[in-house]
Amino acid sequence: MKTEPGCPLCSDTGGELVWRDDRLRVILADEPLYPGFTRVVWNAHVAELSDLVDADRARLLDALVRVERVMREVLSPAKINLASLGNQVPHLHWHLIARWPDDAHFPAPVWAATDPKRVAAAAPRRDAIIEHLPAYREALRQAFA
Amino acid sequence: MKTEPGCPLCSDTGGELVWRDDRLRVILADEPLYPGFTRVVWNAHVAELSDLVDADRARLLDALVRVERVMREVLSPAKINLASLGNQVPHLHWHLIARWPDDAHFPAPVWAATDPKRVAAAAPRRDAIIEHLPAYREALRQAFA
């Protein structure tokens, strides 16, 4: 498997490991404003989606959809946000973020400027998600079993 | 085809139309800081990727990869950013953004706070992209022909 010296997603899991196989892994990210923030990380060091051969791309898409379905079923968000950016860590990884009108940035992307008042006001939403995290983890594992 | 009253992506193209078929369209977005910013819009009013049946999802993925490949070949960016957010317009659409170290936000996402000094300094990069837009449009059309 291709690895890159110095790449944090080659040397580390990148978060709490929920599931992995030889091609990809599903992790819970450490994003305090967004509990449940999930990443699907391609294990090999590849920069772009179009670097994958067709079968691998289909496998990745399938994993994204599995996570998205569990997120919707267990967390019931208003919207799902998906993104593959990788400007800082050009190792293919996808962000899956459950969004609600009362979260810290809605309807702006989670990468928009942070307003401390919005962050404070979003505490009840974060608490509600945290309560569902054990069920979310378990449902994710079942979805990939 | 499912449409939603009041949805701007149901009532309008959403940008400069480059290509469309019965399922999806490719548009050049009006994003002054990011010339070449491209969107793939699902024509029917659907909120989430996981709302699509398998064949439609595969078709959408194929379109994203076609655009990404053209973007890489013609514009040679340092990184491609892909995202499906839809918090403001919950009608499935994907952002494809070519990124360079000398653009207005790199390595931050394009949705991060904007620094006027960075925006001014990024003018040569924008000009360079604009110069390649005719070739980019043409290569997109060929990729979908």
mmCIF file of C-alpha atoms in Angstrom:
data_model
loop_
_atom_site.group_PDB
_atom_site.id
_atom_site.type_symbol
_atom_site.label_atom_id
_atom_site.label_comp_id
_atom_site.label_asym_id
_atom_site.label_seq_id
_atom_site.Cartn_x
_atom_site.Cartn_y
_atom_site.Cartn_z
ATOM 1 C CA MET A 1 0.000 0.000 0.000
ATOM 2 C CA LYS A 2 1.303 3.430 -0.925
ATOM 3 C CA THR A 3 2.328 5.574 2.049
ATOM 4 C CA GLU A 4 3.918 9.007 2.272
ATOM 5 C CA PRO A 5 6.526 9.918 4.898
ATOM 6 C CA GLY A 6 5.233 12.685 7.159
ATOM 7 C CA CYS A 7 1.562 12.233 6.201
ATOM 8 C CA PRO A 8 -0.558 12.184 9.391
ATOM 9 C CA LEU A 9 -3.189 9.955 7.768
ATOM 10 C CA CYS A 10 -0.518 7.448 6.766
ATOM 11 C CA SER A 11 1.102 7.327 10.216
ATOM 12 C CA ASP A 12 -2.027 7.640 12.388
ATOM 13 C CA THR A 13 -5.659 6.536 12.365
ATOM 14 C CA GLY A 14 -6.763 10.172 12.501
ATOM 15 C CA GLY A 15 -9.516 9.720 15.085
ATOM 16 C CA GLU A 16 -11.487 7.076 16.936
ATOM 17 C CA LEU A 17 -11.539 4.003 14.727
ATOM 18 C CA VAL A 18 -15.041 2.638 14.157
ATOM 19 C CA TRP A 19 -14.393 0.248 11.303
ATOM 20 C CA ARG A 20 -11.708 -0.590 8.787
ATOM 21 C CA ASP A 21 -10.856 -3.002 6.035
ATOM 22 C CA ASP A 22 -7.868 -3.178 3.724
ATOM 23 C CA ARG A 23 -9.075 -0.259 1.613
ATOM 24 C CA LEU A 24 -10.670 2.309 3.899
ATOM 25 C CA ARG A 25 -11.511 3.207 7.446
ATOM 26 C CA VAL A 26 -14.353 5.012 9.230
ATOM 27 C CA ILE A 27 -13.370 7.247 12.125
ATOM 28 C CA LEU A 28 -15.086 9.579 14.542
ATOM 29 C CA ALA A 29 -13.227 12.877 14.341
ATOM 30 C CA ASP A 30 -12.248 14.953 17.332
ATOM 31 C CA GLU A 31 -14.272 18.034 16.407
ATOM 32 C CA PRO A 32 -15.674 19.474 19.659
ATOM 33 C CA LEU A 33 -18.234 21.731 17.920
ATOM 34 C CA TYR A 34 -19.548 18.835 15.870
ATOM 35 C CA PRO A 35 -19.885 15.595 17.805
ATOM 36 C CA GLY A 36 -20.608 12.772 15.374
ATOM 37 C CA PHE A 37 -18.329 14.383 12.769
ATOM 38 C CA THR A 38 -17.249 11.288 10.828
ATOM 39 C CA ARG A 39 -14.475 10.735 8.325
ATOM 40 C CA VAL A 40 -14.026 8.045 5.730
ATOM 41 C CA VAL A 41 -10.309 7.777 5.053
ATOM 42 C CA TRP A 42 -8.807 5.907 2.122
ATOM 43 C CA ASN A 43 -5.981 3.833 3.633
ATOM 44 C CA ALA A 44 -3.461 4.241 0.806
ATOM 45 C CA HIS A 45 -1.897 7.642 0.212
ATOM 46 C CA VAL A 46 -3.881 8.968 -2.738
ATOM 47 C CA ALA A 47 -4.644 12.667 -3.218
ATOM 48 C CA GLU A 48 -7.774 12.858 -5.361
ATOM 49 C CA LEU A 49 -10.967 10.904 -5.941
ATOM 50 C CA SER A 50 -10.058 10.592 -9.621
ATOM 51 C CA ASP A 51 -6.798 8.851 -8.675
ATOM 52 C CA LEU A 52 -8.800 5.762 -7.665
ATOM 53 C CA VAL A 53 -9.622 3.013 -10.141
ATOM 54 C CA ASP A 54 -13.346 2.544 -10.817
ATOM 55 C CA ALA A 55 -13.872 -0.332 -8.369
ATOM 56 C CA ASP A 56 -12.166 1.552 -5.544
ATOM 57 C CA ARG A 57 -14.165 4.681 -6.260
ATOM 58 C CA ALA A 58 -17.388 2.691 -6.163
ATOM 59 C CA ARG A 59 -16.292 1.138 -2.870
ATOM 60 C CA LEU A 60 -15.606 4.565 -1.395
ATOM 61 C CA LEU A 61 -18.969 5.899 -2.584
ATOM 62 C CA ASP A 62 -20.667 2.900 -1.025
ATOM 63 C CA ALA A 63 -18.937 3.617 2.294
ATOM 64 C CA LEU A 64 -19.966 7.277 2.191
ATOM 65 C CA VAL A 65 -23.566 6.323 1.587
ATOM 66 C CA ARG A 66 -23.524 3.749 4.387
ATOM 67 C CA VAL A 67 -22.283 6.368 6.840
ATOM 68 C CA GLU A 68 -24.744 8.959 5.551
ATOM 69 C CA ARG A 69 -27.667 6.552 5.982
ATOM 70 C CA VAL A 70 -26.688 5.702 9.554
ATOM 71 C CA MET A 71 -26.210 9.382 10.330
ATOM 72 C CA ARG A 72 -29.690 10.160 9.034
ATOM 73 C CA GLU A 73 -31.339 7.218 10.776
ATOM 74 C CA VAL A 74 -29.707 7.585 14.181
ATOM 75 C CA LEU A 75 -29.084 11.342 14.448
ATOM 76 C CA SER A 76 -31.936 12.695 12.257
ATOM 77 C CA PRO A 77 -30.114 15.853 11.159
ATOM 78 C CA ALA A 78 -31.683 18.612 9.072
ATOM 79 C CA LYS A 79 -28.946 18.174 6.455
ATOM 80 C CA ILE A 80 -25.844 16.133 5.740
ATOM 81 C CA ASN A 81 -22.674 17.860 4.569
ATOM 82 C CA LEU A 82 -20.078 15.888 2.610
ATOM 83 C CA ALA A 83 -16.679 17.186 1.596
ATOM 84 C CA SER A 84 -13.297 16.051 0.376
ATOM 85 C CA LEU A 85 -10.868 18.961 0.693
ATOM 86 C CA GLY A 86 -7.382 17.811 1.695
ATOM 87 C CA ASN A 87 -5.607 21.136 1.242
ATOM 88 C CA GLN A 88 -3.652 20.592 4.445
ATOM 89 C CA VAL A 89 -3.455 16.801 4.302
ATOM 90 C CA PRO A 90 -3.588 15.685 0.658
ATOM 91 C CA HIS A 91 -4.492 12.107 1.559
ATOM 92 C CA LEU A 92 -8.001 11.232 0.361
ATOM 93 C CA HIS A 93 -10.487 11.600 3.221
ATOM 94 C CA TRP A 94 -14.134 12.552 3.320
ATOM 95 C CA HIS A 95 -15.868 14.629 5.961
ATOM 96 C CA LEU A 96 -19.459 13.663 6.847
ATOM 97 C CA ILE A 97 -21.138 16.199 9.081
ATOM 98 C CA ALA A 98 -24.666 16.170 10.489
ATOM 99 C CA ARG A 99 -26.132 19.679 10.513
ATOM 100 C CA TRP A 100 -28.995 21.340 12.364
ATOM 101 C CA PRO A 101 -30.373 24.888 12.309
ATOM 102 C CA ASP A 102 -29.280 25.306 15.944
ATOM 103 C CA ASP A 103 -25.659 24.182 15.428
ATOM 104 C CA ALA A 104 -22.699 26.561 15.639
ATOM 105 C CA HIS A 105 -22.627 27.678 11.976
ATOM 106 C CA PHE A 106 -25.840 26.687 10.176
ATOM 107 C CA PRO A 107 -26.616 27.467 7.396
ATOM 108 C CA ALA A 108 -22.952 28.396 6.811
ATOM 109 C CA PRO A 109 -20.415 25.622 6.262
ATOM 110 C CA VAL A 110 -18.688 24.429 9.440
ATOM 111 C CA TRP A 111 -15.471 26.033 8.156
ATOM 112 C CA ALA A 112 -16.940 29.548 8.231
ATOM 113 C CA ALA A 113 -15.832 32.047 10.875
ATOM 114 C CA THR A 114 -16.876 30.991 14.379
ATOM 115 C CA ASP A 115 -19.037 33.275 16.508
ATOM 116 C CA PRO A 116 -18.577 32.533 20.250
ATOM 117 C CA LYS A 117 -22.224 33.412 20.899
ATOM 118 C CA ARG A 118 -23.409 30.889 18.323
ATOM 119 C CA VAL A 119 -21.033 28.291 19.776
ATOM 120 C CA ALA A 120 -22.451 28.822 23.264
ATOM 121 C CA ALA A 121 -26.047 28.758 22.032
ATOM 122 C CA ALA A 122 -25.403 25.473 20.232
ATOM 123 C CA ALA A 123 -24.457 23.609 23.438
ATOM 124 C CA PRO A 124 -27.872 21.891 23.820
ATOM 125 C CA ARG A 125 -27.618 20.552 20.259
ATOM 126 C CA ARG A 126 -24.129 19.196 20.948
ATOM 127 C CA ASP A 127 -25.390 17.549 24.159
ATOM 128 C CA ALA A 128 -28.267 15.948 22.262
ATOM 129 C CA ILE A 129 -25.888 14.490 19.673
ATOM 130 C CA ILE A 130 -23.465 13.237 22.330
ATOM 131 C CA GLU A 131 -26.338 11.327 23.914
ATOM 132 C CA HIS A 132 -26.846 9.472 20.643
ATOM 133 C CA LEU A 133 -23.178 8.697 19.964
ATOM 134 C CA PRO A 134 -23.163 5.188 21.486
ATOM 135 C CA ALA A 135 -26.102 4.217 19.266
ATOM 136 C CA TYR A 136 -24.452 5.924 16.292
ATOM 137 C CA ARG A 137 -21.162 4.013 16.749
ATOM 138 C CA GLU A 138 -23.014 0.741 17.093
ATOM 139 C CA ALA A 139 -25.176 1.356 14.019
ATOM 140 C CA LEU A 140 -22.099 2.275 11.987
ATOM 141 C CA ARG A 141 -20.404 -0.977 12.963
ATOM 142 C CA GLN A 142 -23.513 -2.923 11.979
ATOM 143 C CA ALA A 143 -23.764 -1.084 8.660
ATOM 144 C CA PHE A 144 -20.250 -2.233 7.748
ATOM 145 C CA ALA A 145 -20.460 -5.715 9.271
ATOM 146 C CA MET B 1 -39.306 14.981 -12.316
ATOM 147 C CA LYS B 2 -39.680 16.105 -8.736
ATOM 148 C CA THR B 3 -39.540 19.876 -8.264
ATOM 149 C CA GLU B 4 -40.022 22.067 -5.205
ATOM 150 C CA PRO B 5 -41.764 25.440 -5.323
ATOM 151 C CA GLY B 6 -39.370 28.225 -4.353
ATOM 152 C CA CYS B 7 -36.204 26.163 -4.861
ATOM 153 C CA PRO B 8 -33.699 28.234 -6.870
ATOM 154 C CA LEU B 9 -32.111 25.104 -8.386
ATOM 155 C CA CYS B 10 -35.525 23.896 -9.555
ATOM 156 C CA SER B 11 -36.505 27.216 -11.118
ATOM 157 C CA ASP B 12 -33.111 28.296 -12.492
ATOM 158 C CA THR B 13 -30.015 26.738 -14.035
ATOM 159 C CA GLY B 14 -27.901 28.173 -11.205
ATOM 160 C CA GLY B 15 -25.004 29.367 -13.356
ATOM 161 C CA GLU B 16 -23.596 29.180 -16.860
ATOM 162 C CA LEU B 17 -24.792 25.905 -18.341
ATOM 163 C CA VAL B 18 -21.976 23.808 -19.780
ATOM 164 C CA TRP B 19 -23.765 20.499 -20.263
ATOM 165 C CA ARG B 20 -26.955 18.767 -19.228
ATOM 166 C CA ASP B 21 -28.910 15.606 -19.741
ATOM 167 C CA ASP B 22 -32.164 14.420 -18.209
ATOM 168 C CA ARG B 23 -30.541 13.612 -14.871
ATOM 169 C CA LEU B 24 -27.912 16.240 -14.130
ATOM 170 C CA ARG B 25 -26.250 19.406 -15.325
ATOM 171 C CA VAL B 26 -22.773 20.905 -15.170
ATOM 172 C CA ILE B 27 -22.573 24.638 -14.584
ATOM 173 C CA LEU B 28 -19.875 27.247 -14.137
ATOM 174 C CA ALA B 29 -20.721 29.084 -10.927
ATOM 175 C CA ASP B 30 -20.553 32.846 -10.528
ATOM 176 C CA GLU B 31 -17.913 32.874 -7.789
ATOM 177 C CA PRO B 32 -15.633 35.853 -8.455
ATOM 178 C CA LEU B 33 -12.863 34.685 -6.096
ATOM 179 C CA TYR B 34 -12.784 31.261 -7.736
ATOM 180 C CA PRO B 35 -13.071 31.335 -11.518
ATOM 181 C CA GLY B 36 -13.612 27.802 -12.773
ATOM 182 C CA PHE B 37 -15.744 26.970 -9.712
ATOM 183 C CA THR B 38 -17.970 24.257 -11.161
ATOM 184 C CA ARG B 39 -21.169 22.681 -9.889
ATOM 185 C CA VAL B 40 -22.794 19.403 -10.772
ATOM 186 C CA VAL B 41 -26.492 19.778 -10.037
ATOM 187 C CA TRP B 42 -28.931 16.892 -9.895
ATOM 188 C CA ASN B 43 -31.937 18.041 -11.921
ATOM 189 C CA ALA B 44 -34.666 16.551 -9.725
ATOM 190 C CA HIS B 45 -35.270 18.036 -6.289
ATOM 191 C CA VAL B 46 -33.519 15.568 -4.002
ATOM 192 C CA ALA B 47 -31.811 16.602 -0.767
ATOM 193 C CA GLU B 48 -29.168 13.983 -0.034
ATOM 194 C CA LEU B 49 -26.815 11.698 -1.933
ATOM 195 C CA SER B 50 -28.376 8.708 -0.183
ATOM 196 C CA ASP B 51 -31.797 9.651 -1.588
ATOM 197 C CA LEU B 52 -30.621 8.551 -5.032
ATOM 198 C CA VAL B 53 -31.039 4.982 -6.250
ATOM 199 C CA ASP B 54 -27.776 3.132 -6.922
ATOM 200 C CA ALA B 55 -27.693 3.752 -10.684
ATOM 201 C CA ASP B 56 -28.294 7.481 -10.251
ATOM 202 C CA ARG B 57 -25.622 7.710 -7.563
ATOM 203 C CA ALA B 58 -23.141 5.976 -9.843
ATOM 204 C CA ARG B 59 -24.079 8.373 -12.644
ATOM 205 C CA LEU B 60 -23.492 11.358 -10.379
ATOM 206 C CA LEU B 61 -20.136 9.994 -9.204
ATOM 207 C CA ASP B 62 -19.136 9.464 -12.822
ATOM 208 C CA ALA B 63 -20.009 13.090 -13.615
ATOM 209 C CA LEU B 64 -18.003 14.364 -10.643
ATOM 210 C CA VAL B 65 -14.978 12.385 -11.732
ATOM 211 C CA ARG B 66 -15.290 13.605 -15.329
ATOM 212 C CA VAL B 67 -15.307 17.221 -14.149
ATOM 213 C CA GLU B 68 -12.457 16.587 -11.707
ATOM 214 C CA ARG B 69 -10.318 15.036 -14.454
ATOM 215 C CA VAL B 70 -10.891 17.950 -16.825
ATOM 216 C CA MET B 71 -10.151 20.402 -14.028
ATOM 217 C CA ARG B 72 -6.865 18.646 -13.292
ATOM 218 C CA GLU B 73 -5.858 18.335 -16.955
ATOM 219 C CA VAL B 74 -6.722 21.842 -18.087
ATOM 220 C CA LEU B 75 -6.193 23.929 -14.941
ATOM 221 C CA SER B 76 -3.457 21.883 -13.163
ATOM 222 C CA PRO B 77 -4.470 22.905 -9.632
ATOM 223 C CA ALA B 78 -2.550 21.934 -6.514
ATOM 224 C CA LYS B 79 -5.696 20.303 -5.093
ATOM 225 C CA ILE B 80 -9.323 19.666 -5.930
ATOM 226 C CA ASN B 81 -12.013 20.366 -3.336
ATOM 227 C CA LEU B 82 -15.354 18.556 -3.571
ATOM 228 C CA ALA B 83 -18.361 19.259 -1.398
ATOM 229 C CA SER B 84 -22.077 18.691 -1.169
ATOM 230 C CA LEU B 85 -23.479 20.960 1.534
ATOM 231 C CA GLY B 86 -26.936 22.311 0.635
ATOM 232 C CA ASN B 87 -27.734 23.922 3.967
ATOM 233 C CA GLN B 88 -29.194 26.944 2.208
ATOM 234 C CA VAL B 89 -30.494 25.175 -0.890
ATOM 235 C CA PRO B 90 -31.292 21.543 0.000
ATOM 236 C CA HIS B 91 -31.310 20.448 -3.631
ATOM 237 C CA LEU B 92 -28.457 18.029 -4.351
ATOM 238 C CA HIS B 93 -25.531 19.898 -5.908
ATOM 239 C CA TRP B 94 -21.788 19.370 -5.767
ATOM 240 C CA HIS B 95 -19.124 22.030 -5.645
ATOM 241 C CA LEU B 96 -15.868 21.318 -7.498
ATOM 242 C CA ILE B 97 -13.176 23.873 -6.771
ATOM 243 C CA ALA B 98 -9.623 24.029 -8.105
ATOM 244 C CA ARG B 99 -7.228 25.220 -5.404
ATOM 245 C CA TRP B 100 -3.744 26.716 -5.408
ATOM 246 C CA PRO B 101 -1.429 27.864 -2.626
ATOM 247 C CA ASP B 102 -1.742 31.446 -3.928
ATOM 248 C CA ASP B 103 -5.556 31.542 -4.004
ATOM 249 C CA ALA B 104 -7.640 33.640 -1.607
ATOM 250 C CA HIS B 105 -8.000 31.045 1.202
ATOM 251 C CA PHE B 106 -5.552 28.178 0.749
ATOM 252 C CA PRO B 107 -5.071 25.941 2.684
ATOM 253 C CA ALA B 108 -8.351 26.916 4.373
ATOM 254 C CA PRO B 109 -11.643 25.924 2.738
ATOM 255 C CA VAL B 110 -13.070 28.583 0.399
ATOM 256 C CA TRP B 111 -15.846 29.140 2.959
ATOM 257 C CA ALA B 112 -13.434 30.368 5.636
ATOM 258 C CA ALA B 113 -13.321 34.044 6.606
ATOM 259 C CA THR B 114 -12.063 36.227 3.751
ATOM 260 C CA ASP B 115 -8.999 38.448 4.245
ATOM 261 C CA PRO B 116 -9.027 41.397 1.792
ATOM 262 C CA LYS B 117 -5.217 41.310 1.598
ATOM 263 C CA ARG B 118 -5.278 37.639 0.557
ATOM 264 C CA VAL B 119 -8.004 38.382 -1.969
ATOM 265 C CA ALA B 120 -5.928 41.177 -3.534
ATOM 266 C CA ALA B 121 -2.766 39.065 -3.567
ATOM 267 C CA ALA B 122 -4.642 36.255 -5.320
ATOM 268 C CA ALA B 123 -5.520 38.397 -8.360
ATOM 269 C CA PRO B 124 -2.728 36.970 -10.585
ATOM 270 C CA ARG B 125 -3.960 33.431 -9.854
ATOM 271 C CA ARG B 126 -7.522 34.402 -10.783
ATOM 272 C CA ASP B 127 -6.266 35.999 -14.014
ATOM 273 C CA ALA B 128 -4.324 32.860 -14.878
ATOM 274 C CA ILE B 129 -7.424 30.695 -14.396
ATOM 275 C CA ILE B 130 -9.619 33.071 -16.400
ATOM 276 C CA GLU B 131 -7.192 32.731 -19.296
ATOM 277 C CA HIS B 132 -7.793 28.974 -19.291
ATOM 278 C CA LEU B 133 -11.596 29.111 -18.981
ATOM 279 C CA PRO B 134 -12.369 28.819 -22.716
ATOM 280 C CA ALA B 135 -10.243 25.654 -22.905
ATOM 281 C CA TYR B 136 -11.811 24.394 -19.670
ATOM 282 C CA ARG B 137 -15.381 24.853 -20.974
ATOM 283 C CA GLU B 138 -14.515 23.150 -24.231
ATOM 284 C CA ALA B 139 -12.810 20.202 -22.500
ATOM 285 C CA LEU B 140 -15.809 19.790 -20.181
ATOM 286 C CA ARG B 141 -18.176 19.622 -23.149
ATOM 287 C CA GLN B 142 -15.964 17.030 -24.810
ATOM 288 C CA ALA B 143 -15.753 14.984 -21.612
ATOM 289 C CA PHE B 144 -19.541 14.695 -21.542
ATOM 290 C CA ALA B 145 -20.085 14.359 -25.291
#
